PDB file of C-alpha atoms and ligand atoms in Angstrom:
ATOM      1  CA  MET A  75       2.464  14.664  -8.294  1.00  0.00           C
ATOM      2  CA  ASP A  76       5.976  16.105  -9.245  1.00  0.00           C
ATOM      3  CA  ASP A  77       7.815  13.092  -9.614  1.00  0.00           C
ATOM      4  CA  LEU A  78       5.120  11.197 -11.544  1.00  0.00           C
ATOM      5  CA  ILE A  79       5.187  14.910 -14.205  1.00  0.00           C
ATOM      6  CA  ARG A  80       9.140  14.601 -14.305  1.00  0.00           C
ATOM      7  CA  GLY A  81       8.907  10.215 -15.120  1.00  0.00           C
ATOM      8  CA  TYR A  82       5.566  12.176 -17.624  1.00  0.00           C
ATOM      9  CA  ARG A  83       8.591  13.822 -19.195  1.00  0.00           C
ATOM     10  CA  ARG A  84      11.347  11.639 -19.424  1.00  0.00           C
ATOM     11  CA  PHE A  85       9.457   9.338 -20.722  1.00  0.00           C
ATOM     12  CA  ARG A  86       8.349  11.878 -23.307  1.00  0.00           C
ATOM     13  CA  GLU A  87      12.707  12.321 -23.655  1.00  0.00           C
ATOM     14  CA  THR A  88      13.460   8.737 -23.843  1.00  0.00           C
ATOM     15  CA  VAL A  89      11.144   5.608 -24.518  1.00  0.00           C
ATOM     16  CA  TRP A  90       8.264   7.951 -26.521  1.00  0.00           C
ATOM     17  CA  PRO A  91      11.669   8.596 -29.199  1.00  0.00           C
ATOM     18  CA  GLU A  92      12.024   4.746 -29.055  1.00  0.00           C
ATOM     19  CA  ARG A  93       8.917   3.416 -29.382  1.00  0.00           C
ATOM     20  CA  ARG A  94       6.765   5.991 -31.077  1.00  0.00           C
ATOM     21  CA  ARG A  95       5.969   3.752 -34.222  1.00  0.00           C
ATOM     22  CA  GLN A  96       5.053   0.899 -32.026  1.00  0.00           C
ATOM     23  CA  PHE A  97       3.106   3.344 -30.415  1.00  0.00           C
ATOM     24  CA  GLU A  98       1.145   5.035 -33.810  1.00  0.00           C
ATOM     25  CA  ARG A  99       0.935   0.631 -35.364  1.00  0.00           C
ATOM     26  CA  LEU A 100      -0.901   0.135 -32.350  1.00  0.00           C
ATOM     27  CA  ALA A 101      -3.102   3.386 -33.006  1.00  0.00           C
ATOM     28  CA  GLU A 102      -3.642   2.330 -36.762  1.00  0.00           C
ATOM     29  CA  HIS A 103      -4.559  -0.952 -36.466  1.00  0.00           C
ATOM     30  CA  GLY A 104      -5.987  -2.030 -32.559  1.00  0.00           C
ATOM     31  CA  GLN A 105      -4.244  -3.451 -29.974  1.00  0.00           C
ATOM     32  CA  ARG A 106      -3.761  -7.830 -30.821  1.00  0.00           C
ATOM     33  CA  PRO A 107      -2.271  -8.660 -26.837  1.00  0.00           C
ATOM     34  CA  GLN A 108      -1.704 -12.509 -26.352  1.00  0.00           C
ATOM     35  CA  ALA A 109      -2.297 -12.864 -23.176  1.00  0.00           C
ATOM     36  CA  MET A 110      -4.665 -11.114 -20.270  1.00  0.00           C
ATOM     37  CA  VAL A 111      -3.178 -10.587 -16.229  1.00  0.00           C
ATOM     38  CA  ILE A 112      -5.448 -10.284 -13.445  1.00  0.00           C
ATOM     39  CA  ALA A 113      -3.364  -9.309 -11.269  1.00  0.00           C
ATOM     40  CA  CYS A 114      -3.356  -7.615  -7.658  1.00  0.00           C
ATOM     41  CA  SER A 115      -3.095  -3.450  -7.416  1.00  0.00           C
ATOM     42  CA  ASP A 116      -0.028  -3.600  -4.987  1.00  0.00           C
ATOM     43  CA  SER A 117       1.829  -1.511  -6.233  1.00  0.00           C
ATOM     44  CA  ARG A 118       5.617  -3.275  -5.888  1.00  0.00           C
ATOM     45  CA  VAL A 119       3.903  -6.026  -7.911  1.00  0.00           C
ATOM     46  CA  ASP A 120       3.856  -4.309 -12.234  1.00  0.00           C
ATOM     47  CA  PRO A 121       2.543  -7.429 -14.987  1.00  0.00           C
ATOM     48  CA  ALA A 122       5.031  -4.840 -18.081  1.00  0.00           C
ATOM     49  CA  MET A 123       7.738  -5.401 -15.105  1.00  0.00           C
ATOM     50  CA  ILE A 124       7.941  -9.075 -14.339  1.00  0.00           C
ATOM     51  CA  PHE A 125       7.618 -10.181 -17.872  1.00  0.00           C
ATOM     52  CA  ASP A 126       9.632  -7.601 -20.107  1.00  0.00           C
ATOM     53  CA  ALA A 127       6.372  -6.714 -21.834  1.00  0.00           C
ATOM     54  CA  GLY A 128       5.532  -3.196 -23.543  1.00  0.00           C
ATOM     55  CA  PRO A 129       2.703  -1.608 -24.763  1.00  0.00           C
ATOM     56  CA  GLY A 130       0.007  -3.972 -26.428  1.00  0.00           C
ATOM     57  CA  GLU A 131       1.530  -7.196 -25.305  1.00  0.00           C
ATOM     58  CA  MET A 132      -0.724  -7.603 -22.092  1.00  0.00           C
ATOM     59  CA  PHE A 133      -4.210  -7.006 -21.048  1.00  0.00           C
ATOM     60  CA  VAL A 134      -4.378  -5.821 -17.781  1.00  0.00           C
ATOM     61  CA  VAL A 135      -7.262  -6.202 -14.930  1.00  0.00           C
ATOM     62  CA  ARG A 136      -5.319  -5.263 -11.745  1.00  0.00           C
ATOM     63  CA  ASN A 137      -7.566  -5.165  -8.240  1.00  0.00           C
ATOM     64  CA  VAL A 138      -7.303  -6.341  -4.438  1.00  0.00           C
ATOM     65  CA  ALA A 139      -5.726  -9.477  -3.707  1.00  0.00           C
ATOM     66  CA  ASN A 140      -6.061 -10.654  -7.376  1.00  0.00           C
ATOM     67  CA  LEU A 141      -9.382 -12.120  -7.550  1.00  0.00           C
ATOM     68  CA  VAL A 142     -11.607 -13.412 -10.254  1.00  0.00           C
ATOM     69  CA  PRO A 143     -15.278 -12.807  -8.464  1.00  0.00           C
ATOM     70  CA  PRO A 144     -17.595 -16.538  -9.870  1.00  0.00           C
ATOM     71  CA  CYS A 145     -19.507 -15.441 -12.636  1.00  0.00           C
ATOM     72  CA  ARG A 146     -22.098 -13.648 -11.520  1.00  0.00           C
ATOM     73  CA  PRO A 147     -24.582 -12.344 -14.352  1.00  0.00           C
ATOM     74  CA  ASP A 148     -26.896  -9.800 -12.370  1.00  0.00           C
ATOM     75  CA  GLY A 149     -26.933  -7.033 -14.367  1.00  0.00           C
ATOM     76  CA  ALA A 150     -24.386  -5.191 -11.194  1.00  0.00           C
ATOM     77  CA  CYS A 151     -20.889  -3.849 -11.686  1.00  0.00           C
ATOM     78  CA  HIS A 152     -18.791  -6.392 -11.762  1.00  0.00           C
ATOM     79  CA  GLY A 153     -15.771  -4.480 -12.642  1.00  0.00           C
ATOM     80  CA  THR A 154     -12.987  -7.524 -12.815  1.00  0.00           C
ATOM     81  CA  SER A 155     -15.574  -9.636 -15.316  1.00  0.00           C
ATOM     82  CA  ALA A 156     -16.099  -6.939 -17.354  1.00  0.00           C
ATOM     83  CA  ALA A 157     -12.506  -6.838 -18.083  1.00  0.00           C
ATOM     84  CA  ILE A 158     -12.160 -10.683 -18.513  1.00  0.00           C
ATOM     85  CA  GLU A 159     -15.109 -10.773 -20.925  1.00  0.00           C
ATOM     86  CA  PHE A 160     -13.353  -7.990 -22.874  1.00  0.00           C
ATOM     87  CA  GLY A 161      -9.996  -9.694 -22.715  1.00  0.00           C
ATOM     88  CA  VAL A 162     -11.396 -13.420 -23.959  1.00  0.00           C
ATOM     89  CA  LEU A 163     -14.638 -12.118 -26.011  1.00  0.00           C
ATOM     90  CA  GLY A 164     -13.353  -9.467 -27.856  1.00  0.00           C
ATOM     91  CA  LEU A 165      -9.716 -10.046 -28.237  1.00  0.00           C
ATOM     92  CA  GLU A 166      -9.853 -12.927 -27.976  1.00  0.00           C
ATOM     93  CA  VAL A 167      -6.550 -13.760 -26.026  1.00  0.00           C
ATOM     94  CA  GLY A 168      -4.794 -17.343 -26.046  1.00  0.00           C
ATOM     95  CA  HIS A 169      -3.824 -17.152 -21.916  1.00  0.00           C
ATOM     96  CA  LEU A 170      -5.554 -15.853 -19.163  1.00  0.00           C
ATOM     97  CA  ILE A 171      -2.983 -15.589 -16.166  1.00  0.00           C
ATOM     98  CA  VAL A 172      -3.870 -15.074 -12.724  1.00  0.00           C
ATOM     99  CA  LEU A 173      -0.838 -13.277 -11.027  1.00  0.00           C
ATOM    100  CA  GLY A 174      -0.999 -13.848  -7.294  1.00  0.00           C
ATOM    101  CA  HIS A 175       2.279 -12.113  -4.978  1.00  0.00           C
ATOM    102  CA  GLY A 176       4.242 -12.202  -1.453  1.00  0.00           C
ATOM    103  CA  MET A 177       3.435  -9.890   1.070  1.00  0.00           C
ATOM    104  CA  CYS A 178       0.083  -9.166  -0.275  1.00  0.00           C
ATOM    105  CA  GLY A 179      -2.338  -7.178   1.540  1.00  0.00           C
ATOM    106  CA  GLY A 180      -5.391  -8.183   0.408  1.00  0.00           C
ATOM    107  CA  ILE A 181      -4.514 -11.179   1.716  1.00  0.00           C
ATOM    108  CA  ARG A 182      -3.285 -10.569   4.839  1.00  0.00           C
ATOM    109  CA  ALA A 183      -6.481  -8.558   5.078  1.00  0.00           C
ATOM    110  CA  LEU A 184      -8.815 -11.842   4.590  1.00  0.00           C
ATOM    111  CA  LEU A 185      -6.431 -13.379   7.337  1.00  0.00           C
ATOM    112  CA  GLU A 186      -6.261 -11.256  10.038  1.00  0.00           C
ATOM    113  CA  GLY A 187      -9.007  -8.731   9.231  1.00  0.00           C
ATOM    114  CA  VAL A 188      -9.787  -5.864   7.554  1.00  0.00           C
ATOM    115  CA  PRO A 189      -8.733  -2.570   9.686  1.00  0.00           C
ATOM    116  CA  ALA A 190     -10.907   0.036  10.250  1.00  0.00           C
ATOM    117  CA  PRO A 191     -11.530   2.638   8.600  1.00  0.00           C
ATOM    118  CA  LEU A 192     -11.239   0.775   5.889  1.00  0.00           C
ATOM    119  CA  GLY A 193     -13.751  -2.141   5.664  1.00  0.00           C
ATOM    120  CA  SER A 194     -16.627  -0.757   3.652  1.00  0.00           C
ATOM    121  CA  PHE A 195     -15.741  -2.470   0.130  1.00  0.00           C
ATOM    122  CA  LEU A 196     -12.628  -4.251   0.893  1.00  0.00           C
ATOM    123  CA  THR A 197     -14.013  -6.761   3.709  1.00  0.00           C
ATOM    124  CA  PRO A 198     -16.516  -8.116   1.093  1.00  0.00           C
ATOM    125  CA  TRP A 199     -14.506  -7.947  -1.577  1.00  0.00           C
ATOM    126  CA  VAL A 200     -11.392 -10.174  -0.416  1.00  0.00           C
ATOM    127  CA  ARG A 201     -14.098 -12.598   1.477  1.00  0.00           C
ATOM    128  CA  LEU A 202     -14.560 -13.907  -2.326  1.00  0.00           C
ATOM    129  CA  ALA A 203     -11.091 -15.963  -1.312  1.00  0.00           C
ATOM    130  CA  GLU A 204     -12.589 -17.083   1.724  1.00  0.00           C
ATOM    131  CA  PRO A 205     -12.887 -20.624   0.632  1.00  0.00           C
ATOM    132  CA  ALA A 206      -9.235 -20.445  -0.569  1.00  0.00           C
ATOM    133  CA  ARG A 207      -9.155 -19.686   3.769  1.00  0.00           C
ATOM    134  CA  ARG A 208     -10.736 -22.276   4.297  1.00  0.00           C
ATOM    135  CA  SER A 209      -8.704 -24.761   2.213  1.00  0.00           C
ATOM    136  CA  LEU A 210      -5.685 -24.097   4.359  1.00  0.00           C
ATOM    137  CA  ALA A 211      -4.421 -26.989   6.985  1.00  0.00           C
ATOM    138  CA  CYS A 212      -3.613 -24.472   9.461  1.00  0.00           C
ATOM    139  CA  ASP A 213      -0.171 -23.931   9.328  1.00  0.00           C
ATOM    140  CA  PRO A 214       0.160 -20.739  10.706  1.00  0.00           C
ATOM    141  CA  ALA A 215       3.784 -19.409  10.068  1.00  0.00           C
ATOM    142  CA  ASP A 216       3.319 -21.022   6.316  1.00  0.00           C
ATOM    143  CA  SER A 217      -0.676 -19.100   6.427  1.00  0.00           C
ATOM    144  CA  GLN A 218       0.189 -16.287   4.420  1.00  0.00           C
ATOM    145  CA  LEU A 219       1.914 -17.913   1.478  1.00  0.00           C
ATOM    146  CA  ALA A 220      -0.398 -20.953   1.558  1.00  0.00           C
ATOM    147  CA  CYS A 221      -4.192 -18.290   1.284  1.00  0.00           C
ATOM    148  CA  GLU A 222      -2.412 -16.387  -1.197  1.00  0.00           C
ATOM    149  CA  HIS A 223      -1.659 -19.361  -3.750  1.00  0.00           C
ATOM    150  CA  ALA A 224      -4.846 -20.539  -2.259  1.00  0.00           C
ATOM    151  CA  ALA A 225      -6.635 -18.318  -3.457  1.00  0.00           C
ATOM    152  CA  VAL A 226      -4.653 -17.829  -6.791  1.00  0.00           C
ATOM    153  CA  ARG A 227      -6.418 -21.662  -7.214  1.00  0.00           C
ATOM    154  CA  LEU A 228      -9.120 -20.519  -6.856  1.00  0.00           C
ATOM    155  CA  SER A 229      -9.604 -17.429  -8.974  1.00  0.00           C
ATOM    156  CA  LEU A 230      -8.739 -20.273 -11.709  1.00  0.00           C
ATOM    157  CA  ASP A 231     -11.648 -22.446 -10.360  1.00  0.00           C
ATOM    158  CA  ASN A 232     -14.156 -18.857 -10.143  1.00  0.00           C
ATOM    159  CA  LEU A 233     -12.666 -18.414 -14.005  1.00  0.00           C
ATOM    160  CA  ALA A 234     -14.161 -21.474 -15.336  1.00  0.00           C
ATOM    161  CA  THR A 235     -17.378 -20.394 -13.960  1.00  0.00           C
ATOM    162  CA  PHE A 236     -18.213 -18.261 -16.842  1.00  0.00           C
ATOM    163  CA  PRO A 237     -19.501 -20.595 -19.868  1.00  0.00           C
ATOM    164  CA  TRP A 238     -17.002 -18.904 -22.690  1.00  0.00           C
ATOM    165  CA  ILE A 239     -13.900 -19.478 -20.156  1.00  0.00           C
ATOM    166  CA  ALA A 240     -14.713 -23.204 -19.779  1.00  0.00           C
ATOM    167  CA  GLU A 241     -15.329 -23.088 -24.067  1.00  0.00           C
ATOM    168  CA  ARG A 242     -12.899 -22.203 -24.524  1.00  0.00           C
ATOM    169  CA  VAL A 243     -10.278 -23.901 -22.394  1.00  0.00           C
ATOM    170  CA  ALA A 244     -12.122 -27.205 -23.615  1.00  0.00           C
ATOM    171  CA  ASP A 245     -11.527 -26.485 -26.912  1.00  0.00           C
ATOM    172  CA  GLY A 246      -7.727 -25.591 -26.746  1.00  0.00           C
ATOM    173  CA  ARG A 247      -8.328 -21.766 -28.032  1.00  0.00           C
ATOM    174  CA  LEU A 248      -7.724 -20.784 -24.523  1.00  0.00           C
ATOM    175  CA  ALA A 249      -5.135 -21.861 -21.496  1.00  0.00           C
ATOM    176  CA  LEU A 250      -4.952 -20.412 -18.150  1.00  0.00           C
ATOM    177  CA  HIS A 251      -2.043 -20.124 -15.488  1.00  0.00           C
ATOM    178  CA  GLY A 252      -1.381 -19.678 -12.210  1.00  0.00           C
ATOM    179  CA  ALA A 253       1.485 -17.548 -11.147  1.00  0.00           C
ATOM    180  CA  HIS A 254       2.669 -16.364  -7.975  1.00  0.00           C
ATOM    181  CA  PHE A 255       5.474 -12.483  -7.541  1.00  0.00           C
ATOM    182  CA  ASP A 256       7.944 -13.033  -4.482  1.00  0.00           C
ATOM    183  CA  ILE A 257       8.760  -9.393  -3.786  1.00  0.00           C
ATOM    184  CA  ARG A 258      11.742 -10.268  -2.324  1.00  0.00           C
ATOM    185  CA  THR A 259      13.508 -12.343  -4.683  1.00  0.00           C
ATOM    186  CA  GLY A 260      12.339 -11.086  -7.991  1.00  0.00           C
ATOM    187  CA  VAL A 261      11.386 -15.211  -8.162  1.00  0.00           C
ATOM    188  CA  LEU A 262       8.422 -15.891 -10.296  1.00  0.00           C
ATOM    189  CA  ALA A 263       6.193 -19.056  -9.034  1.00  0.00           C
ATOM    190  CA  MET A 264       4.236 -20.997 -12.136  1.00  0.00           C
ATOM    191  CA  LEU A 265       1.415 -23.488 -11.015  1.00  0.00           C
ATOM    192  CA  GLY A 266       2.317 -27.220 -11.973  1.00  0.00           C
ATOM    193  CA  ALA A 267      -0.427 -30.026 -13.073  1.00  0.00           C
ATOM    194  CA  ASP A 268       0.239 -31.009 -10.280  1.00  0.00           C
ATOM    195  CA  GLY A 269      -1.279 -28.100  -7.320  1.00  0.00           C
ATOM    196  CA  THR A 270       2.124 -26.952  -6.873  1.00  0.00           C
ATOM    197  CA  PHE A 271       3.900 -23.793  -7.316  1.00  0.00           C
ATOM    198  CA  ALA A 272       7.698 -24.197  -8.479  1.00  0.00           C
ATOM    199  CA  PRO A 273      10.198 -21.857  -9.851  1.00  0.00           C
ATOM    200  CA  VAL A 274      10.465 -20.612 -13.646  1.00  0.00           C
TER     201      VAL A 274
HETATM  202 ZN1   ZN B 148      -1.916  -8.158  -3.411  1.00  0.00          ZN
END
């Protein structure tokens, strides 16, 4: 915790004076981010750092393996779906990006099983991506990366099951994007119309 407090003090000394006006404007007028990002909780994949975005620019939800569940308005506590609802209907973002990444522990857990004592919550969560795992042409050497890519495609398909997302995509108010960040090389790849990921 001491490291974090030292980091906070550096923030107050160096970042805050430079950004103060920006924060005050955001406090006064509210946030109007143009994009929403759905990213993994992995500590190595920070969307604000990758896109060099400042406060107010991106609405972000992070979860294990950057998964979007299908639309299930059943009254249960769907944290990711709640964030998506707020981003799309509340903030009216124009772009929604599902950001996958290399060496994703959540995807590895889907492929190899969730190691004990974990599992009560993680096992059903990563099983959301089971259709992605099943869609793979089985080459074990490539399965991790292929499954990370397939899970991004699946999340984009699941986004389209939310009727208000499908409606906004159809009339051009919202664009959906798939992306994948390679931790080792720092290269971002975007999902193209041909269904493959290519470096930006
Ligand atoms: Zn991950």
